[in-house]
Protein backbone atom coordinates (compact mmCIF):
# COMPACT_ATOMS: atom_id res chain seq x y z
CA UNK A 1 0.00 0.00 0.00
CA UNK A 2 1.31 3.42 -0.94
CA UNK A 3 1.51 5.68 2.12
CA UNK A 4 4.40 8.03 1.41
CA UNK A 5 4.00 11.35 -0.39
CA UNK A 6 6.65 12.77 -2.73
CA UNK A 7 6.58 16.18 -4.42
CA UNK A 8 8.81 17.75 -7.02
CA UNK A 9 8.88 21.05 -8.84
CA UNK A 10 8.54 21.46 -12.57
CA UNK A 11 7.65 24.21 -15.02
CA UNK A 12 4.13 24.75 -16.31
CA UNK A 13 5.22 23.31 -19.66
CA UNK A 14 6.69 20.20 -18.02
CA UNK A 15 3.50 19.66 -16.03
CA UNK A 16 1.37 19.89 -19.18
CA UNK A 17 3.70 17.51 -20.96
CA UNK A 18 3.46 15.04 -18.06
CA UNK A 19 -0.35 15.25 -18.18
CA UNK A 20 -0.42 14.63 -21.94
CA UNK A 21 1.98 11.69 -21.78
CA UNK A 22 0.16 10.17 -18.81
CA UNK A 23 -3.19 10.51 -20.57
CA UNK A 24 -1.84 8.93 -23.79
CA UNK A 25 -0.60 5.96 -21.79
CA UNK A 26 -3.82 5.67 -19.78
CA UNK A 27 -2.08 6.33 -16.45
CA UNK A 28 -2.39 8.91 -13.72
CA UNK A 29 0.40 11.46 -13.48
CA UNK A 30 1.61 9.78 -10.28
CA UNK A 31 1.74 6.34 -11.85
CA UNK A 32 3.38 7.71 -14.99
CA UNK A 33 6.11 9.44 -12.94
CA UNK A 34 6.61 6.33 -10.80
CA UNK A 35 7.06 4.11 -13.83
CA UNK A 36 9.38 6.60 -15.50
CA UNK A 37 11.50 6.86 -12.36
CA UNK A 38 11.85 3.09 -12.01
CA UNK A 39 12.34 2.49 -15.77
CA UNK A 40 9.16 0.43 -15.91
CA UNK A 41 7.44 -0.10 -19.20
CA UNK A 42 5.14 2.74 -20.30
CA UNK A 43 2.95 1.88 -23.28
CA UNK A 44 1.09 4.56 -25.18
CA UNK A 45 -2.48 3.54 -25.91
CA UNK A 46 -3.56 3.25 -29.53
CA UNK A 47 -5.73 5.96 -31.04
CA UNK A 48 -8.96 5.13 -32.85
CA UNK A 49 -7.20 5.60 -36.21
CA UNK A 50 -4.41 3.23 -35.19
CA UNK A 51 -6.95 0.63 -34.06
CA UNK A 52 -8.74 0.88 -37.42
CA UNK A 53 -5.41 0.50 -39.25
CA UNK A 54 -4.61 -2.56 -37.12
CA UNK A 55 -7.95 -4.16 -37.95
CA UNK A 56 -7.42 -3.44 -41.65
CA UNK A 57 -3.95 -5.01 -41.55
CA UNK A 58 -5.39 -8.12 -39.89
CA UNK A 59 -7.97 -8.37 -42.65
CA UNK A 60 -5.30 -7.92 -45.36
CA UNK A 61 -3.09 -10.54 -43.76
CA UNK A 62 -5.92 -13.07 -43.70
CA UNK A 63 -6.84 -12.31 -47.33
CA UNK A 64 -3.26 -12.71 -48.54
CA UNK A 65 -3.02 -16.05 -46.75
CA UNK A 66 -6.17 -17.22 -48.50
CA UNK A 67 -4.88 -16.04 -51.89
CA UNK A 68 -1.58 -17.82 -51.27
CA UNK A 69 -3.37 -21.05 -50.42
CA UNK A 70 -5.57 -20.74 -53.49
CA UNK A 71 -2.64 -20.34 -55.91
CA UNK A 72 -0.30 -22.83 -54.26
CA UNK A 73 -1.05 -25.62 -56.76
CA UNK A 74 -1.27 -23.45 -59.90
CA UNK A 75 1.66 -21.06 -59.43
CA UNK A 76 3.98 -21.91 -56.53
CA UNK A 77 6.16 -18.80 -57.08
CA UNK A 78 3.15 -16.46 -56.77
CA UNK A 79 1.99 -18.38 -53.72
CA UNK A 80 5.42 -17.91 -52.10
CA UNK A 81 5.38 -14.16 -52.80
CA UNK A 82 1.89 -13.77 -51.35
CA UNK A 83 2.84 -15.87 -48.32
CA UNK A 84 5.93 -13.70 -47.77
CA UNK A 85 3.80 -10.55 -47.93
CA UNK A 86 1.38 -12.03 -45.39
CA UNK A 87 4.34 -12.77 -43.08
CA UNK A 88 5.58 -9.17 -43.38
CA UNK A 89 2.14 -7.85 -42.50
CA UNK A 90 2.03 -10.23 -39.53
CA UNK A 91 5.38 -8.87 -38.28
CA UNK A 92 3.97 -5.33 -38.43
CA UNK A 93 0.89 -6.47 -36.54
CA UNK A 94 3.03 -8.02 -33.82
CA UNK A 95 4.89 -4.71 -33.42
CA UNK A 96 1.58 -3.14 -32.30
CA UNK A 97 1.59 -5.41 -29.25
CA UNK A 98 4.98 -4.24 -28.05
PDB file of N, CA and C in Angstrom:
ATOM      1  N   UNK A   1       0.840  -1.182   0.000  1.00  0.00           N
ATOM      2  CA  UNK A   1       0.000   0.000   0.000  1.00  0.00           C
ATOM      3  C   UNK A   1       0.883   1.243   0.000  1.00  0.00           C
ATOM      4  N   UNK A   2       0.523   2.192  -0.816  1.00  0.00           N
ATOM      5  CA  UNK A   2       1.313   3.419  -0.937  1.00  0.00           C
ATOM      6  C   UNK A   2       0.875   4.412   0.139  1.00  0.00           C
ATOM      7  N   UNK A   3       1.835   4.766   1.025  1.00  0.00           N
ATOM      8  CA  UNK A   3       1.512   5.680   2.118  1.00  0.00           C
ATOM      9  C   UNK A   3       2.369   6.938   2.121  1.00  0.00           C
ATOM     10  N   UNK A   4       3.478   6.900   1.414  1.00  0.00           N
ATOM     11  CA  UNK A   4       4.395   8.034   1.410  1.00  0.00           C
ATOM     12  C   UNK A   4       4.030   9.007   0.295  1.00  0.00           C
ATOM     13  N   UNK A   5       4.335  10.291   0.542  1.00  0.00           N
ATOM     14  CA  UNK A   5       3.997  11.349  -0.388  1.00  0.00           C
ATOM     15  C   UNK A   5       5.284  12.022  -0.840  1.00  0.00           C
ATOM     16  N   UNK A   6       5.459  12.137  -2.168  1.00  0.00           N
ATOM     17  CA  UNK A   6       6.648  12.770  -2.728  1.00  0.00           C
ATOM     18  C   UNK A   6       6.203  13.900  -3.644  1.00  0.00           C
ATOM     19  N   UNK A   7       6.880  15.045  -3.545  1.00  0.00           N
ATOM     20  CA  UNK A   7       6.576  16.178  -4.415  1.00  0.00           C
ATOM     21  C   UNK A   7       7.842  16.592  -5.147  1.00  0.00           C
ATOM     22  N   UNK A   8       7.677  17.158  -6.328  1.00  0.00           N
ATOM     23  CA  UNK A   8       8.809  17.754  -7.020  1.00  0.00           C
ATOM     24  C   UNK A   8       8.317  18.945  -7.828  1.00  0.00           C
ATOM     25  N   UNK A   9       9.226  19.852  -8.094  1.00  0.00           N
ATOM     26  CA  UNK A   9       8.879  21.051  -8.840  1.00  0.00           C
ATOM     27  C   UNK A   9       9.173  20.852 -10.319  1.00  0.00           C
ATOM     28  N   UNK A  10       8.321  21.472 -11.129  1.00  0.00           N
ATOM     29  CA  UNK A  10       8.540  21.462 -12.570  1.00  0.00           C
ATOM     30  C   UNK A  10       7.908  22.723 -13.146  1.00  0.00           C
ATOM     31  N   UNK A  11       8.233  23.035 -14.369  1.00  0.00           N
ATOM     32  CA  UNK A  11       7.651  24.211 -15.022  1.00  0.00           C
ATOM     33  C   UNK A  11       6.222  23.891 -15.452  1.00  0.00           C
ATOM     34  N   UNK A  12       5.502  24.930 -15.836  1.00  0.00           N
ATOM     35  CA  UNK A  12       4.134  24.753 -16.311  1.00  0.00           C
ATOM     36  C   UNK A  12       4.141  23.875 -17.564  1.00  0.00           C
ATOM     37  N   UNK A  13       5.101  24.111 -18.441  1.00  0.00           N
ATOM     38  CA  UNK A  13       5.220  23.315 -19.665  1.00  0.00           C
ATOM     39  C   UNK A  13       5.475  21.845 -19.335  1.00  0.00           C
ATOM     40  N   UNK A  14       6.375  21.577 -18.403  1.00  0.00           N
ATOM     41  CA  UNK A  14       6.686  20.199 -18.021  1.00  0.00           C
ATOM     42  C   UNK A  14       5.467  19.502 -17.428  1.00  0.00           C
ATOM     43  N   UNK A  15       4.700  20.246 -16.639  1.00  0.00           N
ATOM     44  CA  UNK A  15       3.499  19.655 -16.034  1.00  0.00           C
ATOM     45  C   UNK A  15       2.473  19.293 -17.113  1.00  0.00           C
ATOM     46  N   UNK A  16       2.301  20.183 -18.087  1.00  0.00           N
ATOM     47  CA  UNK A  16       1.368  19.893 -19.181  1.00  0.00           C
ATOM     48  C   UNK A  16       1.838  18.688 -19.988  1.00  0.00           C
ATOM     49  N   UNK A  17       3.144  18.630 -20.226  1.00  0.00           N
ATOM     50  CA  UNK A  17       3.703  17.508 -20.961  1.00  0.00           C
ATOM     51  C   UNK A  17       3.502  16.198 -20.202  1.00  0.00           C
ATOM     52  N   UNK A  18       3.698  16.228 -18.876  1.00  0.00           N
ATOM     53  CA  UNK A  18       3.456  15.037 -18.059  1.00  0.00           C
ATOM     54  C   UNK A  18       1.996  14.604 -18.136  1.00  0.00           C
ATOM     55  N   UNK A  19       1.077  15.568 -18.094  1.00  0.00           N
ATOM     56  CA  UNK A  19      -0.345  15.254 -18.184  1.00  0.00           C
ATOM     57  C   UNK A  19      -0.678  14.595 -19.525  1.00  0.00           C
ATOM     58  N   UNK A  20      -0.139  15.164 -20.607  1.00  0.00           N
ATOM     59  CA  UNK A  20      -0.419  14.633 -21.945  1.00  0.00           C
ATOM     60  C   UNK A  20       0.130  13.216 -22.085  1.00  0.00           C
ATOM     61  N   UNK A  21       1.371  13.013 -21.653  1.00  0.00           N
ATOM     62  CA  UNK A  21       1.980  11.687 -21.782  1.00  0.00           C
ATOM     63  C   UNK A  21       1.267  10.662 -20.899  1.00  0.00           C
ATOM     64  N   UNK A  22       0.880  11.074 -19.703  1.00  0.00           N
ATOM     65  CA  UNK A  22       0.162  10.166 -18.810  1.00  0.00           C
ATOM     66  C   UNK A  22      -1.190   9.792 -19.414  1.00  0.00           C
ATOM     67  N   UNK A  23      -1.883  10.777 -19.971  1.00  0.00           N
ATOM     68  CA  UNK A  23      -3.188  10.512 -20.570  1.00  0.00           C
ATOM     69  C   UNK A  23      -3.063   9.580 -21.767  1.00  0.00           C
ATOM     70  N   UNK A  24      -2.037   9.792 -22.621  1.00  0.00           N
ATOM     71  CA  UNK A  24      -1.838   8.928 -23.786  1.00  0.00           C
ATOM     72  C   UNK A  24      -1.553   7.493 -23.385  1.00  0.00           C
ATOM     73  N   UNK A  25      -0.915   7.313 -22.236  1.00  0.00           N
ATOM     74  CA  UNK A  25      -0.595   5.956 -21.793  1.00  0.00           C
ATOM     75  C   UNK A  25      -1.679   5.378 -20.889  1.00  0.00           C
ATOM     76  N   UNK A  26      -2.718   6.163 -20.599  1.00  0.00           N
ATOM     77  CA  UNK A  26      -3.823   5.665 -19.779  1.00  0.00           C
ATOM     78  C   UNK A  26      -3.483   5.564 -18.297  1.00  0.00           C
ATOM     79  N   UNK A  27      -2.515   6.370 -17.843  1.00  0.00           N
ATOM     80  CA  UNK A  27      -2.077   6.331 -16.452  1.00  0.00           C
ATOM     81  C   UNK A  27      -2.327   7.670 -15.780  1.00  0.00           C
ATOM     82  N   UNK A  28      -2.359   7.653 -14.451  1.00  0.00           N
ATOM     83  CA  UNK A  28      -2.393   8.913 -13.720  1.00  0.00           C
ATOM     84  C   UNK A  28      -1.003   9.532 -13.788  1.00  0.00           C
ATOM     85  N   UNK A  29      -0.910  10.807 -13.472  1.00  0.00           N
ATOM     86  CA  UNK A  29       0.402  11.463 -13.480  1.00  0.00           C
ATOM     87  C   UNK A  29       1.323  10.792 -12.469  1.00  0.00           C
ATOM     88  N   UNK A  30       0.794  10.441 -11.304  1.00  0.00           N
ATOM     89  CA  UNK A  30       1.606   9.781 -10.277  1.00  0.00           C
ATOM     90  C   UNK A  30       2.161   8.451 -10.773  1.00  0.00           C
ATOM     91  N   UNK A  31       1.296   7.641 -11.365  1.00  0.00           N
ATOM     92  CA  UNK A  31       1.739   6.336 -11.848  1.00  0.00           C
ATOM     93  C   UNK A  31       2.722   6.493 -12.998  1.00  0.00           C
ATOM     94  N   UNK A  32       2.472   7.467 -13.871  1.00  0.00           N
ATOM     95  CA  UNK A  32       3.378   7.707 -14.986  1.00  0.00           C
ATOM     96  C   UNK A  32       4.775   8.096 -14.467  1.00  0.00           C
ATOM     97  N   UNK A  33       4.826   9.006 -13.509  1.00  0.00           N
ATOM     98  CA  UNK A  33       6.109   9.440 -12.938  1.00  0.00           C
ATOM     99  C   UNK A  33       6.807   8.282 -12.217  1.00  0.00           C
ATOM    100  N   UNK A  34       6.040   7.484 -11.502  1.00  0.00           N
ATOM    101  CA  UNK A  34       6.608   6.334 -10.798  1.00  0.00           C
ATOM    102  C   UNK A  34       7.248   5.358 -11.783  1.00  0.00           C
ATOM    103  N   UNK A  35       6.526   5.045 -12.839  1.00  0.00           N
ATOM    104  CA  UNK A  35       7.060   4.108 -13.832  1.00  0.00           C
ATOM    105  C   UNK A  35       8.284   4.685 -14.542  1.00  0.00           C
ATOM    106  N   UNK A  36       8.236   5.965 -14.845  1.00  0.00           N
ATOM    107  CA  UNK A  36       9.381   6.600 -15.504  1.00  0.00           C
ATOM    108  C   UNK A  36      10.599   6.588 -14.583  1.00  0.00           C
ATOM    109  N   UNK A  37      10.394   6.830 -13.315  1.00  0.00           N
ATOM    110  CA  UNK A  37      11.501   6.862 -12.356  1.00  0.00           C
ATOM    111  C   UNK A  37      12.136   5.485 -12.181  1.00  0.00           C
ATOM    112  N   UNK A  38      11.338   4.455 -12.224  1.00  0.00           N
ATOM    113  CA  UNK A  38      11.850   3.093 -12.014  1.00  0.00           C
ATOM    114  C   UNK A  38      12.109   2.353 -13.327  1.00  0.00           C
ATOM    115  N   UNK A  39      12.106   3.073 -14.446  1.00  0.00           N
ATOM    116  CA  UNK A  39      12.344   2.487 -15.766  1.00  0.00           C
ATOM    117  C   UNK A  39      11.397   1.333 -16.075  1.00  0.00           C
ATOM    118  N   UNK A  40      10.172   1.423 -15.567  1.00  0.00           N
ATOM    119  CA  UNK A  40       9.158   0.428 -15.907  1.00  0.00           C
ATOM    120  C   UNK A  40       8.618   0.729 -17.297  1.00  0.00           C
ATOM    121  N   UNK A  41       7.962  -0.227 -17.848  1.00  0.00           N
ATOM    122  CA  UNK A  41       7.440  -0.103 -19.197  1.00  0.00           C
ATOM    123  C   UNK A  41       6.231   0.828 -19.219  1.00  0.00           C
ATOM    124  N   UNK A  42       6.268   1.817 -20.108  1.00  0.00           N
ATOM    125  CA  UNK A  42       5.145   2.736 -20.304  1.00  0.00           C
ATOM    126  C   UNK A  42       4.702   2.585 -21.754  1.00  0.00           C
ATOM    127  N   UNK A  43       3.470   2.146 -21.939  1.00  0.00           N
ATOM    128  CA  UNK A  43       2.952   1.883 -23.277  1.00  0.00           C
ATOM    129  C   UNK A  43       1.891   2.924 -23.611  1.00  0.00           C
ATOM    130  N   UNK A  44       2.082   3.593 -24.733  1.00  0.00           N
ATOM    131  CA  UNK A  44       1.092   4.556 -25.182  1.00  0.00           C
ATOM    132  C   UNK A  44      -0.088   3.802 -25.775  1.00  0.00           C
ATOM    133  N   UNK A  45      -1.271   4.182 -25.399  1.00  0.00           N
ATOM    134  CA  UNK A  45      -2.476   3.538 -25.905  1.00  0.00           C
ATOM    135  C   UNK A  45      -2.684   3.898 -27.367  1.00  0.00           C
ATOM    136  N   UNK A  46      -3.307   3.010 -28.113  1.00  0.00           N
ATOM    137  CA  UNK A  46      -3.559   3.246 -29.530  1.00  0.00           C
ATOM    138  C   UNK A  46      -4.737   4.193 -29.716  1.00  0.00           C
ATOM    139  N   UNK A  47      -4.622   5.072 -30.708  1.00  0.00           N
ATOM    140  CA  UNK A  47      -5.728   5.962 -31.042  1.00  0.00           C
ATOM    141  C   UNK A  47      -6.760   5.172 -31.851  1.00  0.00           C
ATOM    142  N   UNK A  48      -7.914   5.787 -32.072  1.00  0.00           N
ATOM    143  CA  UNK A  48      -8.955   5.127 -32.853  1.00  0.00           C
ATOM    144  C   UNK A  48      -8.477   4.848 -34.282  1.00  0.00           C
ATOM    145  N   UNK A  49      -7.729   5.793 -34.856  1.00  0.00           N
ATOM    146  CA  UNK A  49      -7.198   5.598 -36.212  1.00  0.00           C
ATOM    147  C   UNK A  49      -6.217   4.437 -36.249  1.00  0.00           C
ATOM    148  N   UNK A  50      -5.372   4.325 -35.244  1.00  0.00           N
ATOM    149  CA  UNK A  50      -4.408   3.230 -35.192  1.00  0.00           C
ATOM    150  C   UNK A  50      -5.117   1.888 -35.025  1.00  0.00           C
ATOM    151  N   UNK A  51      -6.176   1.863 -34.249  1.00  0.00           N
ATOM    152  CA  UNK A  51      -6.949   0.629 -34.061  1.00  0.00           C
ATOM    153  C   UNK A  51      -7.597   0.213 -35.385  1.00  0.00           C
ATOM    154  N   UNK A  52      -8.140   1.181 -36.114  1.00  0.00           N
ATOM    155  CA  UNK A  52      -8.740   0.881 -37.416  1.00  0.00           C
ATOM    156  C   UNK A  52      -7.689   0.353 -38.388  1.00  0.00           C
ATOM    157  N   UNK A  53      -6.491   0.970 -38.381  1.00  0.00           N
ATOM    158  CA  UNK A  53      -5.411   0.499 -39.255  1.00  0.00           C
ATOM    159  C   UNK A  53      -5.002  -0.919 -38.885  1.00  0.00           C
ATOM    160  N   UNK A  54      -4.958  -1.213 -37.588  1.00  0.00           N
ATOM    161  CA  UNK A  54      -4.615  -2.558 -37.123  1.00  0.00           C
ATOM    162  C   UNK A  54      -5.637  -3.577 -37.625  1.00  0.00           C
ATOM    163  N   UNK A  55      -6.901  -3.251 -37.491  1.00  0.00           N
ATOM    164  CA  UNK A  55      -7.954  -4.161 -37.952  1.00  0.00           C
ATOM    165  C   UNK A  55      -7.859  -4.394 -39.462  1.00  0.00           C
ATOM    166  N   UNK A  56      -7.560  -3.324 -40.206  1.00  0.00           N
ATOM    167  CA  UNK A  56      -7.420  -3.441 -41.648  1.00  0.00           C
ATOM    168  C   UNK A  56      -6.235  -4.321 -42.013  1.00  0.00           C
ATOM    169  N   UNK A  57      -5.117  -4.173 -41.300  1.00  0.00           N
ATOM    170  CA  UNK A  57      -3.950  -5.013 -41.552  1.00  0.00           C
ATOM    171  C   UNK A  57      -4.250  -6.484 -41.259  1.00  0.00           C
ATOM    172  N   UNK A  58      -5.006  -6.740 -40.202  1.00  0.00           N
ATOM    173  CA  UNK A  58      -5.395  -8.124 -39.888  1.00  0.00           C
ATOM    174  C   UNK A  58      -6.211  -8.708 -41.031  1.00  0.00           C
ATOM    175  N   UNK A  59      -7.137  -7.912 -41.536  1.00  0.00           N
ATOM    176  CA  UNK A  59      -7.971  -8.370 -42.650  1.00  0.00           C
ATOM    177  C   UNK A  59      -7.121  -8.629 -43.895  1.00  0.00           C
ATOM    178  N   UNK A  60      -6.187  -7.729 -44.207  1.00  0.00           N
ATOM    179  CA  UNK A  60      -5.300  -7.923 -45.359  1.00  0.00           C
ATOM    180  C   UNK A  60      -4.456  -9.182 -45.194  1.00  0.00           C
ATOM    181  N   UNK A  61      -3.933  -9.376 -44.003  1.00  0.00           N
ATOM    182  CA  UNK A  61      -3.087 -10.542 -43.763  1.00  0.00           C
ATOM    183  C   UNK A  61      -3.871 -11.829 -44.010  1.00  0.00           C
ATOM    184  N   UNK A  62      -5.085 -11.884 -43.499  1.00  0.00           N
ATOM    185  CA  UNK A  62      -5.922 -13.068 -43.704  1.00  0.00           C
ATOM    186  C   UNK A  62      -6.236 -13.284 -45.186  1.00  0.00           C
ATOM    187  N   UNK A  63      -6.537 -12.192 -45.896  1.00  0.00           N
ATOM    188  CA  UNK A  63      -6.843 -12.311 -47.326  1.00  0.00           C
ATOM    189  C   UNK A  63      -5.638 -12.789 -48.119  1.00  0.00           C
ATOM    190  N   UNK A  64      -4.457 -12.270 -47.821  1.00  0.00           N
ATOM    191  CA  UNK A  64      -3.258 -12.710 -48.535  1.00  0.00           C
ATOM    192  C   UNK A  64      -2.947 -14.178 -48.255  1.00  0.00           C
ATOM    193  N   UNK A  65      -3.205 -14.624 -47.051  1.00  0.00           N
ATOM    194  CA  UNK A  65      -3.017 -16.052 -46.748  1.00  0.00           C
ATOM    195  C   UNK A  65      -3.952 -16.900 -47.599  1.00  0.00           C
ATOM    196  N   UNK A  66      -5.194 -16.477 -47.699  1.00  0.00           N
ATOM    197  CA  UNK A  66      -6.165 -17.217 -48.502  1.00  0.00           C
ATOM    198  C   UNK A  66      -5.766 -17.244 -49.973  1.00  0.00           C
ATOM    199  N   UNK A  67      -5.322 -16.095 -50.492  1.00  0.00           N
ATOM    200  CA  UNK A  67      -4.883 -16.036 -51.893  1.00  0.00           C
ATOM    201  C   UNK A  67      -3.694 -16.969 -52.104  1.00  0.00           C
ATOM    202  N   UNK A  68      -2.749 -16.940 -51.169  1.00  0.00           N
ATOM    203  CA  UNK A  68      -1.580 -17.816 -51.275  1.00  0.00           C
ATOM    204  C   UNK A  68      -1.969 -19.278 -51.292  1.00  0.00           C
ATOM    205  N   UNK A  69      -2.910 -19.658 -50.451  1.00  0.00           N
ATOM    206  CA  UNK A  69      -3.368 -21.048 -50.419  1.00  0.00           C
ATOM    207  C   UNK A  69      -4.082 -21.425 -51.719  1.00  0.00           C
ATOM    208  N   UNK A  70      -4.812 -20.464 -52.273  1.00  0.00           N
ATOM    209  CA  UNK A  70      -5.567 -20.737 -53.485  1.00  0.00           C
ATOM    210  C   UNK A  70      -4.641 -20.977 -54.681  1.00  0.00           C
ATOM    211  N   UNK A  71      -3.543 -20.231 -54.769  1.00  0.00           N
ATOM    212  CA  UNK A  71      -2.639 -20.339 -55.912  1.00  0.00           C
ATOM    213  C   UNK A  71      -1.500 -21.330 -55.712  1.00  0.00           C
ATOM    214  N   UNK A  72      -1.432 -21.949 -54.579  1.00  0.00           N
ATOM    215  CA  UNK A  72      -0.300 -22.830 -54.264  1.00  0.00           C
ATOM    216  C   UNK A  72      -0.103 -23.918 -55.337  1.00  0.00           C
ATOM    217  N   UNK A  73      -1.171 -24.519 -55.792  1.00  0.00           N
ATOM    218  CA  UNK A  73      -1.051 -25.616 -56.763  1.00  0.00           C
ATOM    219  C   UNK A  73      -0.814 -25.101 -58.179  1.00  0.00           C
ATOM    220  N   UNK A  74      -1.372 -23.950 -58.529  1.00  0.00           N
ATOM    221  CA  UNK A  74      -1.274 -23.454 -59.901  1.00  0.00           C
ATOM    222  C   UNK A  74       0.023 -22.703 -60.163  1.00  0.00           C
ATOM    223  N   UNK A  75       0.460 -21.869 -59.219  1.00  0.00           N
ATOM    224  CA  UNK A  75       1.662 -21.064 -59.429  1.00  0.00           C
ATOM    225  C   UNK A  75       2.410 -20.951 -58.101  1.00  0.00           C
ATOM    226  N   UNK A  76       3.290 -21.892 -57.818  1.00  0.00           N
ATOM    227  CA  UNK A  76       3.985 -21.906 -56.525  1.00  0.00           C
ATOM    228  C   UNK A  76       4.792 -20.636 -56.246  1.00  0.00           C
ATOM    229  N   UNK A  77       5.372 -20.009 -57.296  1.00  0.00           N
ATOM    230  CA  UNK A  77       6.155 -18.800 -57.084  1.00  0.00           C
ATOM    231  C   UNK A  77       5.265 -17.666 -56.588  1.00  0.00           C
ATOM    232  N   UNK A  78       4.104 -17.489 -57.198  1.00  0.00           N
ATOM    233  CA  UNK A  78       3.153 -16.464 -56.767  1.00  0.00           C
ATOM    234  C   UNK A  78       2.680 -16.748 -55.348  1.00  0.00           C
ATOM    235  N   UNK A  79       2.425 -18.000 -55.057  1.00  0.00           N
ATOM    236  CA  UNK A  79       1.994 -18.376 -53.715  1.00  0.00           C
ATOM    237  C   UNK A  79       3.058 -18.016 -52.690  1.00  0.00           C
ATOM    238  N   UNK A  80       4.329 -18.243 -53.019  1.00  0.00           N
ATOM    239  CA  UNK A  80       5.417 -17.909 -52.099  1.00  0.00           C
ATOM    240  C   UNK A  80       5.501 -16.407 -51.865  1.00  0.00           C
ATOM    241  N   UNK A  81       5.332 -15.609 -52.940  1.00  0.00           N
ATOM    242  CA  UNK A  81       5.379 -14.159 -52.798  1.00  0.00           C
ATOM    243  C   UNK A  81       4.237 -13.646 -51.918  1.00  0.00           C
ATOM    244  N   UNK A  82       3.049 -14.176 -52.135  1.00  0.00           N
ATOM    245  CA  UNK A  82       1.887 -13.765 -51.350  1.00  0.00           C
ATOM    246  C   UNK A  82       2.070 -14.187 -49.890  1.00  0.00           C
ATOM    247  N   UNK A  83       2.591 -15.380 -49.668  1.00  0.00           N
ATOM    248  CA  UNK A  83       2.839 -15.867 -48.315  1.00  0.00           C
ATOM    249  C   UNK A  83       3.876 -14.990 -47.618  1.00  0.00           C
ATOM    250  N   UNK A  84       4.908 -14.577 -48.337  1.00  0.00           N
ATOM    251  CA  UNK A  84       5.933 -13.704 -47.768  1.00  0.00           C
ATOM    252  C   UNK A  84       5.327 -12.350 -47.379  1.00  0.00           C
ATOM    253  N   UNK A  85       4.465 -11.812 -48.227  1.00  0.00           N
ATOM    254  CA  UNK A  85       3.799 -10.551 -47.932  1.00  0.00           C
ATOM    255  C   UNK A  85       2.922 -10.686 -46.692  1.00  0.00           C
ATOM    256  N   UNK A  86       2.219 -11.797 -46.573  1.00  0.00           N
ATOM    257  CA  UNK A  86       1.383 -12.035 -45.390  1.00  0.00           C
ATOM    258  C   UNK A  86       2.250 -12.106 -44.140  1.00  0.00           C
ATOM    259  N   UNK A  87       3.435 -12.696 -44.234  1.00  0.00           N
ATOM    260  CA  UNK A  87       4.340 -12.770 -43.083  1.00  0.00           C
ATOM    261  C   UNK A  87       4.834 -11.386 -42.686  1.00  0.00           C
ATOM    262  N   UNK A  88       5.137 -10.539 -43.668  1.00  0.00           N
ATOM    263  CA  UNK A  88       5.581  -9.172 -43.378  1.00  0.00           C
ATOM    264  C   UNK A  88       4.484  -8.378 -42.676  1.00  0.00           C
ATOM    265  N   UNK A  89       3.255  -8.535 -43.151  1.00  0.00           N
ATOM    266  CA  UNK A  89       2.138  -7.854 -42.499  1.00  0.00           C
ATOM    267  C   UNK A  89       1.981  -8.358 -41.072  1.00  0.00           C
ATOM    268  N   UNK A  90       2.138  -9.652 -40.872  1.00  0.00           N
ATOM    269  CA  UNK A  90       2.033 -10.234 -39.527  1.00  0.00           C
ATOM    270  C   UNK A  90       3.091  -9.653 -38.597  1.00  0.00           C
ATOM    271  N   UNK A  91       4.315  -9.458 -39.095  1.00  0.00           N
ATOM    272  CA  UNK A  91       5.375  -8.867 -38.278  1.00  0.00           C
ATOM    273  C   UNK A  91       5.006  -7.453 -37.852  1.00  0.00           C
ATOM    274  N   UNK A  92       4.413  -6.694 -38.779  1.00  0.00           N
ATOM    275  CA  UNK A  92       3.971  -5.335 -38.429  1.00  0.00           C
ATOM    276  C   UNK A  92       2.869  -5.376 -37.390  1.00  0.00           C
ATOM    277  N   UNK A  93       1.976  -6.347 -37.519  1.00  0.00           N
ATOM    278  CA  UNK A  93       0.889  -6.471 -36.542  1.00  0.00           C
ATOM    279  C   UNK A  93       1.440  -6.797 -35.164  1.00  0.00           C
ATOM    280  N   UNK A  94       2.446  -7.652 -35.109  1.00  0.00           N
ATOM    281  CA  UNK A  94       3.032  -8.018 -33.820  1.00  0.00           C
ATOM    282  C   UNK A  94       3.735  -6.826 -33.178  1.00  0.00           C
ATOM    283  N   UNK A  95       4.227  -5.886 -33.985  1.00  0.00           N
ATOM    284  CA  UNK A  95       4.895  -4.713 -33.418  1.00  0.00           C
ATOM    285  C   UNK A  95       3.897  -3.813 -32.693  1.00  0.00           C
ATOM    286  N   UNK A  96       2.605  -3.902 -33.011  1.00  0.00           N
ATOM    287  CA  UNK A  96       1.584  -3.139 -32.298  1.00  0.00           C
ATOM    288  C   UNK A  96       1.475  -3.598 -30.842  1.00  0.00           C
ATOM    289  N   UNK A  97       1.748  -4.851 -30.588  1.00  0.00           N
ATOM    290  CA  UNK A  97       1.587  -5.413 -29.249  1.00  0.00           C
ATOM    291  C   UNK A  97       2.712  -5.042 -28.310  1.00  0.00           C
ATOM    292  N   UNK A  98       3.806  -4.582 -28.863  1.00  0.00           N
ATOM    293  CA  UNK A  98       4.981  -4.235 -28.050  1.00  0.00           C
ATOM    294  C   UNK A  98       4.774  -2.989 -27.297  1.00  0.00           C
TER     295      UNK A  98
END
